[in-house]
Coordinates of C-alpha atoms and ligand atoms in Angstrom, one line a residue:
M1 CA -35.5 42.9 13.4
K2 CA -33.6 42.8 16.7
A3 CA -32.6 39.6 18.3
I4 CA -33.0 39.3 22.2
R5 CA -29.6 38.6 23.6
G6 CA -29.4 34.8 24.1
R7 CA -32.7 34.0 22.1
R8 CA -33.5 33.6 18.5
P9 CA -36.5 35.8 17.2
A10 CA -39.6 34.0 16.6
M11 CA -40.0 33.1 12.8
P12 CA -43.1 33.6 10.6
L13 CA -44.7 30.2 9.6
M14 CA -43.8 30.5 5.9
D15 CA -40.2 31.3 6.7
V16 CA -40.3 28.3 8.5
G17 CA -41.4 26.2 5.5
L18 CA -38.8 27.8 3.4
A19 CA -36.0 27.3 5.8
L20 CA -36.9 23.7 5.8
I21 CA -36.6 23.2 2.2
L22 CA -33.3 25.2 2.2
V23 CA -32.0 22.8 4.8
A24 CA -33.0 19.7 2.9
L25 CA -31.6 21.0 -0.1
A26 CA -28.2 21.8 1.8
S27 CA -28.3 18.5 3.3
P28 CA -25.7 16.1 1.8
F29 CA -28.2 13.7 1.3
A30 CA -30.7 15.8 -0.8
G31 CA -31.1 14.1 -4.2
A32 CA -28.8 10.9 -2.8
Q33 CA -28.3 8.3 -5.5
K34 CA -30.1 5.0 -4.4
V35 CA -28.0 2.1 -4.9
E36 CA -29.1 -1.7 -3.9
L37 CA -26.3 -4.0 -2.6
S38 CA -26.7 -7.3 -1.6
V39 CA -23.8 -9.3 0.4
D40 CA -23.8 -13.3 0.2
A41 CA -22.3 -14.6 3.4
S42 CA -23.0 -18.2 2.1
K43 CA -20.5 -18.2 -0.6
P44 CA -17.3 -17.2 1.4
G45 CA -14.4 -16.5 -1.0
A46 CA -10.3 -16.3 -0.7
K47 CA -8.6 -15.0 2.3
I48 CA -7.7 -11.1 1.7
D49 CA -4.3 -11.8 3.0
R50 CA -3.1 -9.0 5.2
N51 CA 0.0 -8.6 3.3
L52 CA -2.2 -6.6 0.8
F53 CA -1.9 -3.8 3.2
G54 CA 2.1 -3.7 3.0
Q55 CA 4.1 -0.7 3.0
F56 CA 7.3 0.3 1.1
A57 CA 10.1 2.2 2.3
E58 CA 13.0 3.3 0.0
H59 CA 16.2 5.1 0.8
L60 CA 14.6 8.0 -1.1
G61 CA 14.4 11.7 -0.1
H62 CA 12.9 11.7 3.3
G63 CA 11.2 8.5 3.3
I64 CA 14.0 7.0 5.9
Y65 CA 16.0 9.9 6.6
E66 CA 13.8 12.4 8.8
G67 CA 10.7 9.9 8.3
V68 CA 11.9 7.3 10.4
W69 CA 15.4 7.8 11.3
V70 CA 16.4 10.8 13.3
G71 CA 19.4 9.3 15.1
P72 CA 19.5 8.7 19.0
D73 CA 20.8 12.0 19.5
S74 CA 18.0 13.8 18.0
T75 CA 15.7 16.2 20.2
I76 CA 12.8 14.4 18.3
P77 CA 11.8 11.8 20.7
N78 CA 13.0 8.6 19.5
T79 CA 13.8 4.8 20.5
R80 CA 17.3 4.1 19.1
G81 CA 17.1 6.6 16.8
I82 CA 13.6 5.6 15.2
R83 CA 11.0 8.4 15.8
N84 CA 8.6 7.5 18.3
D85 CA 5.7 9.6 16.8
V86 CA 6.1 7.6 13.5
V87 CA 6.2 4.0 15.2
A88 CA 3.0 5.0 17.2
A89 CA 0.9 6.2 14.3
L90 CA 2.1 3.0 11.9
K91 CA 1.3 0.5 14.7
A92 CA -2.3 1.5 14.6
L93 CA -2.2 0.3 10.8
K94 CA -1.0 -3.2 12.0
V95 CA 1.4 -3.1 9.1
P96 CA 2.3 -6.7 7.8
N97 CA 5.2 -6.2 6.1
V98 CA 7.7 -3.4 5.1
R99 CA 9.3 -3.8 1.7
W100 CA 13.3 -2.1 1.9
P101 CA 15.4 -0.6 0.9
G102 CA 14.4 0.0 -2.6
G103 CA 13.1 0.6 -5.2
C104 CA 15.9 1.3 -7.6
F105 CA 17.9 1.9 -4.4
A106 CA 18.1 -1.5 -3.7
D107 CA 19.9 -2.6 -6.8
E108 CA 22.9 -0.2 -6.0
Y109 CA 22.6 -1.1 -2.3
H110 CA 25.8 -2.7 -0.7
W111 CA 24.4 -4.0 2.7
R112 CA 28.1 -4.1 4.2
K113 CA 28.2 -0.1 4.2
G114 CA 25.0 -0.1 6.6
V115 CA 26.3 -2.4 9.3
G116 CA 28.7 -2.0 12.3
S117 CA 30.3 1.1 13.6
Q118 CA 32.0 2.2 10.3
R119 CA 29.5 3.5 8.3
P120 CA 31.0 5.1 4.8
A121 CA 29.1 7.9 3.2
T122 CA 27.8 7.0 -0.3
L123 CA 25.6 8.4 -2.9
N124 CA 22.2 7.9 -3.8
P125 CA 22.3 8.5 -7.4
N126 CA 18.5 7.6 -8.4
W127 CA 16.9 10.0 -5.9
G128 CA 18.3 13.5 -5.9
G129 CA 21.9 12.5 -6.0
V130 CA 22.3 13.2 -2.5
I131 CA 25.0 11.7 0.2
E132 CA 23.7 8.3 1.6
P133 CA 24.9 8.2 5.1
N134 CA 24.1 4.3 5.6
T135 CA 23.3 5.3 9.3
F136 CA 20.1 3.7 8.7
G137 CA 21.0 0.0 7.8
T138 CA 20.1 -3.9 8.5
T139 CA 20.1 -3.5 12.4
E140 CA 17.9 -0.1 12.1
Y141 CA 15.6 -1.6 9.5
M142 CA 15.1 -4.8 11.6
D143 CA 14.8 -2.5 14.7
F144 CA 12.1 -0.4 13.1
I145 CA 9.8 -3.1 11.6
D146 CA 10.0 -4.9 15.1
Q147 CA 8.8 -1.6 16.8
I148 CA 6.0 -1.4 14.5
G149 CA 5.4 -4.9 14.5
A150 CA 5.7 -5.9 10.9
Q151 CA 7.7 -8.6 8.9
A152 CA 10.7 -8.1 7.0
Y153 CA 10.4 -7.9 3.0
V154 CA 14.3 -7.5 2.1
S155 CA 15.0 -6.8 -1.5
V156 CA 18.5 -7.7 -2.6
N157 CA 20.8 -6.3 -5.2
L158 CA 20.4 -8.3 -8.2
G159 CA 21.5 -5.2 -10.8
S160 CA 24.9 -4.2 -9.5
G161 CA 25.7 -6.5 -6.5
T162 CA 26.7 -10.4 -6.7
P163 CA 24.8 -13.5 -5.6
Q164 CA 27.5 -13.7 -3.1
E165 CA 26.8 -10.4 -1.5
A166 CA 23.2 -11.4 -1.2
A167 CA 23.7 -14.7 0.1
E168 CA 26.0 -13.2 2.9
W169 CA 23.4 -10.6 3.8
L170 CA 21.0 -13.5 4.3
E171 CA 23.7 -15.5 6.2
Y172 CA 24.4 -12.6 8.3
L173 CA 20.7 -12.1 9.1
T174 CA 19.4 -15.6 9.6
T175 CA 22.0 -18.2 10.6
A176 CA 22.0 -19.5 14.2
Q177 CA 25.4 -21.1 13.5
P178 CA 28.4 -19.6 14.8
T179 CA 29.9 -18.2 11.5
A180 CA 32.0 -15.3 11.0
L181 CA 28.7 -13.4 10.0
A182 CA 26.9 -14.8 12.7
K183 CA 29.6 -13.1 15.3
E184 CA 29.5 -10.0 13.4
R185 CA 25.8 -9.8 14.0
T186 CA 26.2 -10.4 17.6
A187 CA 29.0 -8.0 17.9
N188 CA 26.2 -5.4 16.4
G189 CA 23.9 -6.3 19.2
H190 CA 21.4 -9.0 17.9
P191 CA 22.9 -12.7 18.7
A192 CA 19.5 -14.4 17.6
P193 CA 19.1 -14.7 14.0
Y194 CA 16.3 -12.5 12.4
K195 CA 13.2 -13.5 10.5
V196 CA 13.1 -12.7 6.8
S197 CA 9.7 -13.5 5.6
Y198 CA 9.9 -12.2 2.1
L199 CA 12.7 -11.7 -0.3
G200 CA 12.6 -9.8 -3.3
L201 CA 15.2 -11.0 -6.1
G202 CA 15.9 -7.7 -7.6
N203 CA 13.6 -4.5 -8.7
E204 CA 12.3 -3.5 -12.0
S205 CA 15.3 -5.4 -13.6
W206 CA 13.8 -4.4 -17.1
D207 CA 14.4 -0.8 -16.2
C208 CA 16.4 0.9 -13.3
G209 CA 17.4 -2.6 -12.2
G210 CA 19.7 -3.1 -15.1
N211 CA 17.5 -2.9 -18.3
M212 CA 17.7 -6.8 -18.7
T213 CA 15.7 -8.9 -21.0
P214 CA 13.4 -11.4 -19.5
E215 CA 15.5 -14.2 -20.4
Y216 CA 18.7 -12.5 -18.9
Y217 CA 16.6 -11.9 -15.6
L218 CA 15.5 -15.3 -15.6
S219 CA 18.9 -16.7 -15.4
Q220 CA 20.2 -14.6 -12.9
M221 CA 17.0 -14.9 -10.8
K222 CA 17.4 -18.7 -10.8
I223 CA 21.0 -18.4 -9.3
Y224 CA 19.7 -15.9 -6.6
T225 CA 16.9 -18.4 -5.5
R226 CA 19.4 -21.0 -5.4
F227 CA 22.3 -19.3 -3.5
V228 CA 20.5 -16.9 -1.2
R229 CA 19.2 -19.0 1.7
N230 CA 17.5 -18.4 4.7
Y231 CA 19.0 -20.4 7.5
N232 CA 17.0 -19.4 10.4
P233 CA 15.9 -22.4 12.0
E234 CA 12.2 -21.5 12.7
Q235 CA 12.0 -20.8 9.2
Q236 CA 12.7 -24.5 7.7
E237 CA 9.3 -26.2 8.0
K238 CA 7.2 -23.5 8.8
Q239 CA 7.1 -20.1 7.9
Q240 CA 9.5 -20.4 5.2
M241 CA 10.7 -17.3 3.4
L242 CA 8.9 -16.4 0.1
K243 CA 11.0 -15.6 -2.7
I244 CA 9.5 -12.7 -5.2
A245 CA 10.6 -12.5 -8.8
V246 CA 10.7 -9.2 -10.6
G247 CA 7.4 -9.0 -12.7
P248 CA 5.7 -6.7 -15.1
G249 CA 5.5 -2.9 -14.9
G250 CA 2.4 -2.4 -17.1
G251 CA 0.1 -4.3 -19.6
E252 CA 1.9 -3.7 -22.8
P253 CA 3.5 -6.5 -25.0
R254 CA 7.2 -6.1 -23.5
W255 CA 5.5 -6.9 -20.1
T256 CA 3.2 -9.7 -21.0
E257 CA 6.1 -11.1 -22.5
W258 CA 8.0 -10.8 -19.1
T259 CA 5.0 -12.8 -17.1
E260 CA 5.2 -15.1 -20.0
T261 CA 8.6 -15.9 -19.7
I262 CA 9.0 -16.3 -15.8
M263 CA 5.9 -18.1 -15.8
K264 CA 6.4 -20.8 -18.4
A265 CA 9.8 -21.3 -16.7
Y266 CA 8.3 -21.8 -13.3
Q267 CA 6.0 -24.4 -14.6
H268 CA 8.8 -26.6 -15.6
H269 CA 11.1 -25.6 -12.5
T270 CA 13.2 -28.0 -10.9
W271 CA 14.3 -28.7 -7.0
S272 CA 17.0 -26.3 -7.5
W273 CA 15.1 -23.0 -8.0
D274 CA 11.9 -21.7 -7.0
I275 CA 9.6 -18.6 -6.5
N276 CA 6.5 -17.8 -4.5
G277 CA 5.6 -14.4 -6.0
L278 CA 5.8 -12.1 -9.1
S279 CA 5.6 -8.9 -8.4
M280 CA 3.9 -6.2 -10.3
H281 CA 4.4 -2.3 -10.4
S282 CA 1.8 0.0 -11.5
Y283 CA 1.5 3.7 -10.4
T284 CA -1.3 6.1 -11.4
V285 CA 0.3 8.8 -13.1
V286 CA -1.6 9.3 -16.4
K287 CA 1.6 10.0 -18.4
W288 CA 5.4 10.5 -17.7
P289 CA 6.6 12.4 -16.4
P290 CA 4.4 13.0 -13.5
A291 CA 2.5 16.3 -14.0
Y292 CA -0.9 15.9 -12.0
K293 CA -1.0 18.3 -8.9
S294 CA -1.5 16.6 -5.5
V295 CA -3.2 19.8 -4.2
G296 CA -4.9 22.6 -5.7
F297 CA -6.9 20.7 -8.3
G298 CA -10.4 20.3 -9.3
E299 CA -13.0 17.9 -10.3
T300 CA -11.8 17.1 -13.9
E301 CA -8.3 16.1 -12.4
Y302 CA -10.2 14.0 -9.5
A303 CA -12.0 12.2 -12.5
Q304 CA -9.1 11.7 -14.6
I305 CA -6.9 10.2 -11.9
L306 CA -9.5 7.8 -10.6
K307 CA -10.3 6.8 -14.2
S308 CA -6.3 6.0 -14.6
T309 CA -6.4 4.1 -11.3
L310 CA -9.3 1.8 -12.3
E311 CA -6.9 0.3 -15.0
M312 CA -5.4 -1.8 -12.3
E313 CA -8.3 -3.8 -12.7
D314 CA -7.3 -4.8 -16.0
L315 CA -3.7 -5.4 -15.3
V316 CA -4.3 -7.7 -12.6
T317 CA -6.8 -9.7 -14.7
K318 CA -4.1 -9.8 -17.5
H319 CA -1.4 -10.9 -15.6
S320 CA -3.5 -13.3 -13.6
A321 CA -4.7 -15.0 -16.8
I322 CA -1.3 -15.7 -17.7
M323 CA -0.2 -16.8 -14.6
D324 CA -3.3 -19.1 -14.6
K325 CA -1.9 -20.9 -17.9
Y326 CA 1.3 -21.8 -16.2
D327 CA 0.1 -22.0 -12.6
P328 CA -3.3 -23.0 -12.1
Q329 CA -3.1 -24.1 -8.6
K330 CA -2.1 -20.5 -7.9
A331 CA 1.1 -21.3 -5.9
V332 CA 2.8 -18.0 -7.4
A333 CA 1.2 -14.9 -5.9
L334 CA 1.1 -11.8 -8.1
V335 CA 2.5 -9.3 -5.8
V336 CA 1.5 -5.6 -6.3
D337 CA 4.7 -4.1 -4.5
E338 CA 4.6 -0.6 -5.8
W339 CA 1.3 1.2 -6.7
G340 CA -0.3 4.4 -5.6
G341 CA -0.6 7.9 -6.9
W342 CA 2.4 9.6 -8.5
Y343 CA 2.0 13.3 -8.9
A344 CA 4.2 16.5 -9.8
P345 CA 6.7 17.0 -7.0
L346 CA 5.6 19.8 -4.4
P347 CA 7.5 22.9 -5.6
G348 CA 10.5 24.1 -3.7
N349 CA 11.7 20.7 -2.9
N350 CA 14.5 18.5 -4.3
P351 CA 12.2 16.9 -7.2
G352 CA 14.5 13.6 -7.0
F353 CA 12.4 13.4 -3.4
L354 CA 9.2 12.6 -4.7
M355 CA 7.1 14.8 -2.2
Q356 CA 3.7 15.2 -2.9
Q357 CA 0.6 16.1 -0.9
N358 CA -2.0 13.7 -0.2
S359 CA -5.8 14.4 -0.4
Q360 CA -9.3 13.1 -0.5
R361 CA -9.0 11.8 -3.9
D362 CA -5.9 9.6 -2.7
A363 CA -8.1 8.1 -0.1
I364 CA -10.6 7.1 -2.8
L365 CA -7.9 5.8 -5.1
A366 CA -6.6 3.8 -2.1
S367 CA -9.8 2.3 -1.6
L368 CA -10.7 1.4 -5.0
N369 CA -7.3 -0.1 -5.5
L370 CA -7.6 -2.4 -2.1
N371 CA -11.2 -3.2 -3.3
I372 CA -9.5 -4.5 -6.7
F373 CA -6.7 -6.6 -4.7
A374 CA -9.4 -8.0 -2.5
R375 CA -11.7 -9.2 -5.3
H376 CA -8.3 -10.9 -6.8
A377 CA -7.3 -12.2 -3.4
D378 CA -7.1 -15.8 -4.7
R379 CA -4.0 -14.7 -7.0
V380 CA -3.1 -11.2 -5.4
R381 CA -1.5 -12.0 -1.8
M382 CA 0.6 -9.1 -1.5
A383 CA 0.6 -5.5 -2.2
N384 CA 2.8 -2.5 -1.0
I385 CA 1.8 1.2 -1.4
A386 CA 4.7 3.4 -2.5
Q387 CA 5.9 4.8 -0.3
M388 CA 5.1 4.7 3.5
I389 CA 6.5 8.3 4.7
N390 CA 6.9 11.4 2.9
V391 CA 7.4 10.0 -0.5
L392 CA 4.7 9.6 -3.1
Q393 CA 1.3 8.3 -1.6
A394 CA 2.3 8.4 1.9
M395 CA 0.6 7.5 5.0
V396 CA 2.9 9.7 7.3
L397 CA 4.3 13.2 6.6
T398 CA 7.0 14.7 8.7
D399 CA 8.6 18.2 8.8
K400 CA 11.5 18.0 11.5
E401 CA 9.6 17.5 14.9
K402 CA 6.1 17.7 13.2
M403 CA 4.1 14.9 11.8
V404 CA 0.8 14.5 10.3
V405 CA -1.1 11.6 9.1
T406 CA -2.8 11.6 5.6
P407 CA -6.4 10.7 4.3
T408 CA -4.5 7.7 2.8
Y409 CA -3.6 6.7 6.3
Y410 CA -6.9 6.7 7.5
V411 CA -8.0 4.5 4.8
Y412 CA -5.7 1.8 5.7
K413 CA -6.8 2.1 9.8
M414 CA -10.4 1.6 8.4
Y415 CA -9.7 -1.5 6.5
V416 CA -7.7 -3.2 9.4
P417 CA -10.7 -5.6 9.7
F418 CA -10.2 -6.7 6.6
Q419 CA -6.6 -8.2 7.3
D420 CA -7.0 -12.0 6.9
A421 CA -10.6 -11.8 6.5
T422 CA -12.5 -14.1 4.1
F423 CA -13.9 -12.4 1.0
L424 CA -18.0 -12.3 0.5
P425 CA -19.3 -11.6 -2.8
V426 CA -21.0 -8.4 -3.1
A427 CA -23.6 -7.7 -6.1
F428 CA -24.6 -4.2 -7.0
D429 CA -25.3 -1.8 -9.7
A430 CA -23.1 0.8 -9.4
G431 CA -24.4 3.4 -11.4
T432 CA -22.5 6.1 -13.2
Y433 CA -20.6 9.3 -12.2
T434 CA -20.0 11.4 -15.0
Q435 CA -17.2 14.5 -15.4
G436 CA -17.0 15.8 -19.0
D437 CA -16.6 12.8 -21.2
I438 CA -15.2 10.6 -18.3
K439 CA -17.8 8.0 -17.1
L440 CA -16.9 6.2 -13.7
P441 CA -18.7 3.5 -11.7
R442 CA -20.5 5.8 -9.0
V443 CA -19.8 3.3 -6.1
D444 CA -17.8 0.4 -5.2
A445 CA -17.9 -2.2 -2.5
I446 CA -16.4 -5.0 -0.8
A447 CA -17.3 -7.1 2.1
A448 CA -15.6 -9.9 4.2
K449 CA -15.9 -12.1 7.5
D450 CA -13.4 -11.6 10.1
K451 CA -11.9 -14.7 12.1
T452 CA -14.3 -13.8 15.0
G453 CA -17.4 -14.5 12.3
K454 CA -18.1 -10.6 12.4
L455 CA -19.2 -9.3 8.8
W456 CA -17.4 -6.0 7.5
L457 CA -18.8 -3.9 4.5
E458 CA -16.8 -1.2 2.8
V459 CA -18.8 1.3 0.4
T460 CA -16.8 3.7 -1.5
N461 CA -19.0 6.8 -3.2
V462 CA -16.9 8.0 -5.9
D463 CA -19.2 10.7 -6.7
P464 CA -18.2 14.1 -5.4
N465 CA -21.4 15.9 -5.8
R466 CA -24.1 13.3 -4.8
A467 CA -24.7 11.4 -1.8
A468 CA -25.5 7.9 -2.1
E469 CA -28.1 5.8 0.0
I470 CA -27.0 2.0 0.1
E471 CA -29.6 -0.3 0.6
V472 CA -27.8 -3.5 1.8
G473 CA -29.5 -6.7 1.7
L474 CA -27.8 -9.8 3.2
T475 CA -28.0 -13.5 2.5
G476 CA -27.0 -16.0 5.0
V477 CA -27.0 -13.6 7.8
V478 CA -29.7 -11.7 9.8
A479 CA -28.5 -8.1 10.2
T480 CA -30.1 -5.5 12.6
S481 CA -27.7 -2.7 12.7
A482 CA -24.1 -1.4 11.4
A483 CA -21.4 1.0 12.7
G484 CA -18.3 1.9 11.8
E485 CA -16.6 4.9 10.3
T486 CA -16.8 7.1 7.2
L487 CA -14.0 9.5 5.5
T488 CA -15.0 12.6 3.6
A489 CA -13.7 15.8 3.2
P490 CA -14.7 19.4 2.2
K491 CA -13.3 19.4 -1.4
V492 CA -11.7 16.6 -3.4
D493 CA -8.0 18.0 -2.9
S494 CA -8.5 18.4 0.8
V495 CA -5.6 17.6 2.9
N496 CA -4.2 17.1 6.6
A497 CA -1.5 19.8 6.8
F498 CA 1.0 20.3 9.7
D499 CA -1.2 23.4 10.8
A500 CA -4.4 21.8 10.0
P501 CA -4.2 18.3 10.8
H502 CA -7.9 17.2 11.2
T503 CA -9.4 18.4 7.8
V504 CA -10.0 15.0 6.6
V505 CA -10.5 12.5 9.6
P506 CA -13.1 9.6 9.8
R507 CA -16.3 10.3 11.5
P508 CA -18.6 7.8 12.9
I509 CA -21.4 6.3 11.1
S510 CA -24.3 3.6 12.0
A511 CA -27.5 2.2 10.3
K512 CA -30.3 0.5 11.5
A513 CA -32.1 -2.3 9.7
Q514 CA -35.5 -1.7 8.2
G515 CA -37.5 -4.7 6.9
G516 CA -34.3 -6.7 6.8
K517 CA -32.6 -4.3 5.2
L518 CA -29.6 -1.8 6.2
I519 CA -29.8 1.7 4.9
L520 CA -26.5 3.7 4.8
K521 CA -26.3 7.2 4.0
L522 CA -23.1 8.0 2.3
E523 CA -21.8 11.6 2.1
P524 CA -20.1 12.3 -1.5
K525 CA -16.6 11.2 -2.5
S526 CA -16.6 9.2 1.1
V527 CA -15.1 5.9 2.2
T528 CA -16.9 3.8 4.7
V529 CA -16.3 0.9 6.8
V530 CA -18.7 -0.6 9.0
A531 CA -19.4 -3.9 11.2
V532 CA -22.6 -5.6 10.4
E533 CA -24.2 -6.9 13.8
Ligands
AHR601 O1 8.7 4.4 -5.9 C1 9.8 5.1 -6.5 C2 10.6 4.2 -7.7 O2 9.5 3.9 -8.6 C3 11.0 3.0 -7.3 O3 12.2 3.2 -6.7 C4 11.1 2.2 -8.4 O4 10.9 0.7 -8.5 C5 9.9 2.6 -9.5 O5 10.2 2.9 -10.5

């Protein structure tokens, strides 16, 4: 049959019926799994600390150099050497804090080499054995976090440094008095003391940070908490700097012993030492060395990685229970300051640069972990995904003048309303998504009320094949509609590439209440955040 130009040929009635059936079958909502979900706005829980959305930027591969720092003479648009495109992208995430300079790098970092006009080239033996030019140092880090509106989380060198070196760094950063170090800071362009909100006392001291026993670390850490002082006059009464000790790296006995040792000592701590946080590191890697591909994988690898990432729940529960024994008031936060997917390095790159792609699987992985942290918000009050740019599960990828934002970036953007919102309990029967012998909860969800009283709901549909129809019931509020964004992708391993940056981008989604309930239709493998009106 020939079509008349500009008009479709008429379709016989029987074909119309068949076409409708085919359209229905092709619809992402065909065979949608129904899930009832109820939010109880009358029982507010803990504050979801904005610091749960923290970032981590280590001197590693192109995390800092090229990713943040291109230098003032670069043809890439920059402000005092810091890339403008990256700053603009990160500002939209309202990044609360950036942990720096490492990582393993921190325990070999000597801050003096990174200030002033003479910056000696040193080595970065942890990460590819490359030259560390020290052109990005204290001044540049402080400028960078100021440009993106984040707070400082500085990790001091407890491994190969000395308490004196760390104490002098903090004096250089924070004193308002005219000491020699303050004069040096002034000469380097910053007369006013900097604000340092968080202080990391070493990094993975049980491993790359010096292979210490918990007892040895404890005695070192006490010395650092005593002498590494923040002198900023504005941080004496209010906004005091919080000190974060090295904590566990898993759930095995060596790490439960580590948490026990530190927390037991904390219970009886005296005026002369104190901590406010205990860090925990946990990557989704399945087994070492990291071998899962970050792109070019199928549903089995999707399910395996998500199964592994859900172990975060047990880990947080386990270490929180130990902390509860010695600190029932929850004065010490559990700080998950390294987490995320860690896959095989992308071929053709220095394997020490930990470069990997970032797919829709990572978006789901991010939402599942953020939801775990939110559910434990009374104890987990800070978390830093590893790492912000070009390294591991990054927000942003760059290649010379090009930049692209990742699916994980969009999850962080969509979750901005949860920063400092109040957790609300959500009850639901998740159902099961099965792939081979792997069984996972089909959906996950959190809810919260922001400072203006607006209610926010996040629902993740883990199932990569079936849509979900979520019937939301609310106690304590009347809802008429919901609107927000949903993030899904053609495939579980879809990524945003420099030449195809819009493969995985959020789209608007809305729902109307019917009979007092909101019906949200979620596509397979999706992350959705809506405001409920
Ligand atoms: O994020 C990469 C590395 O992983 C960090 O430097 C270290 O702390 C951890 O082992």
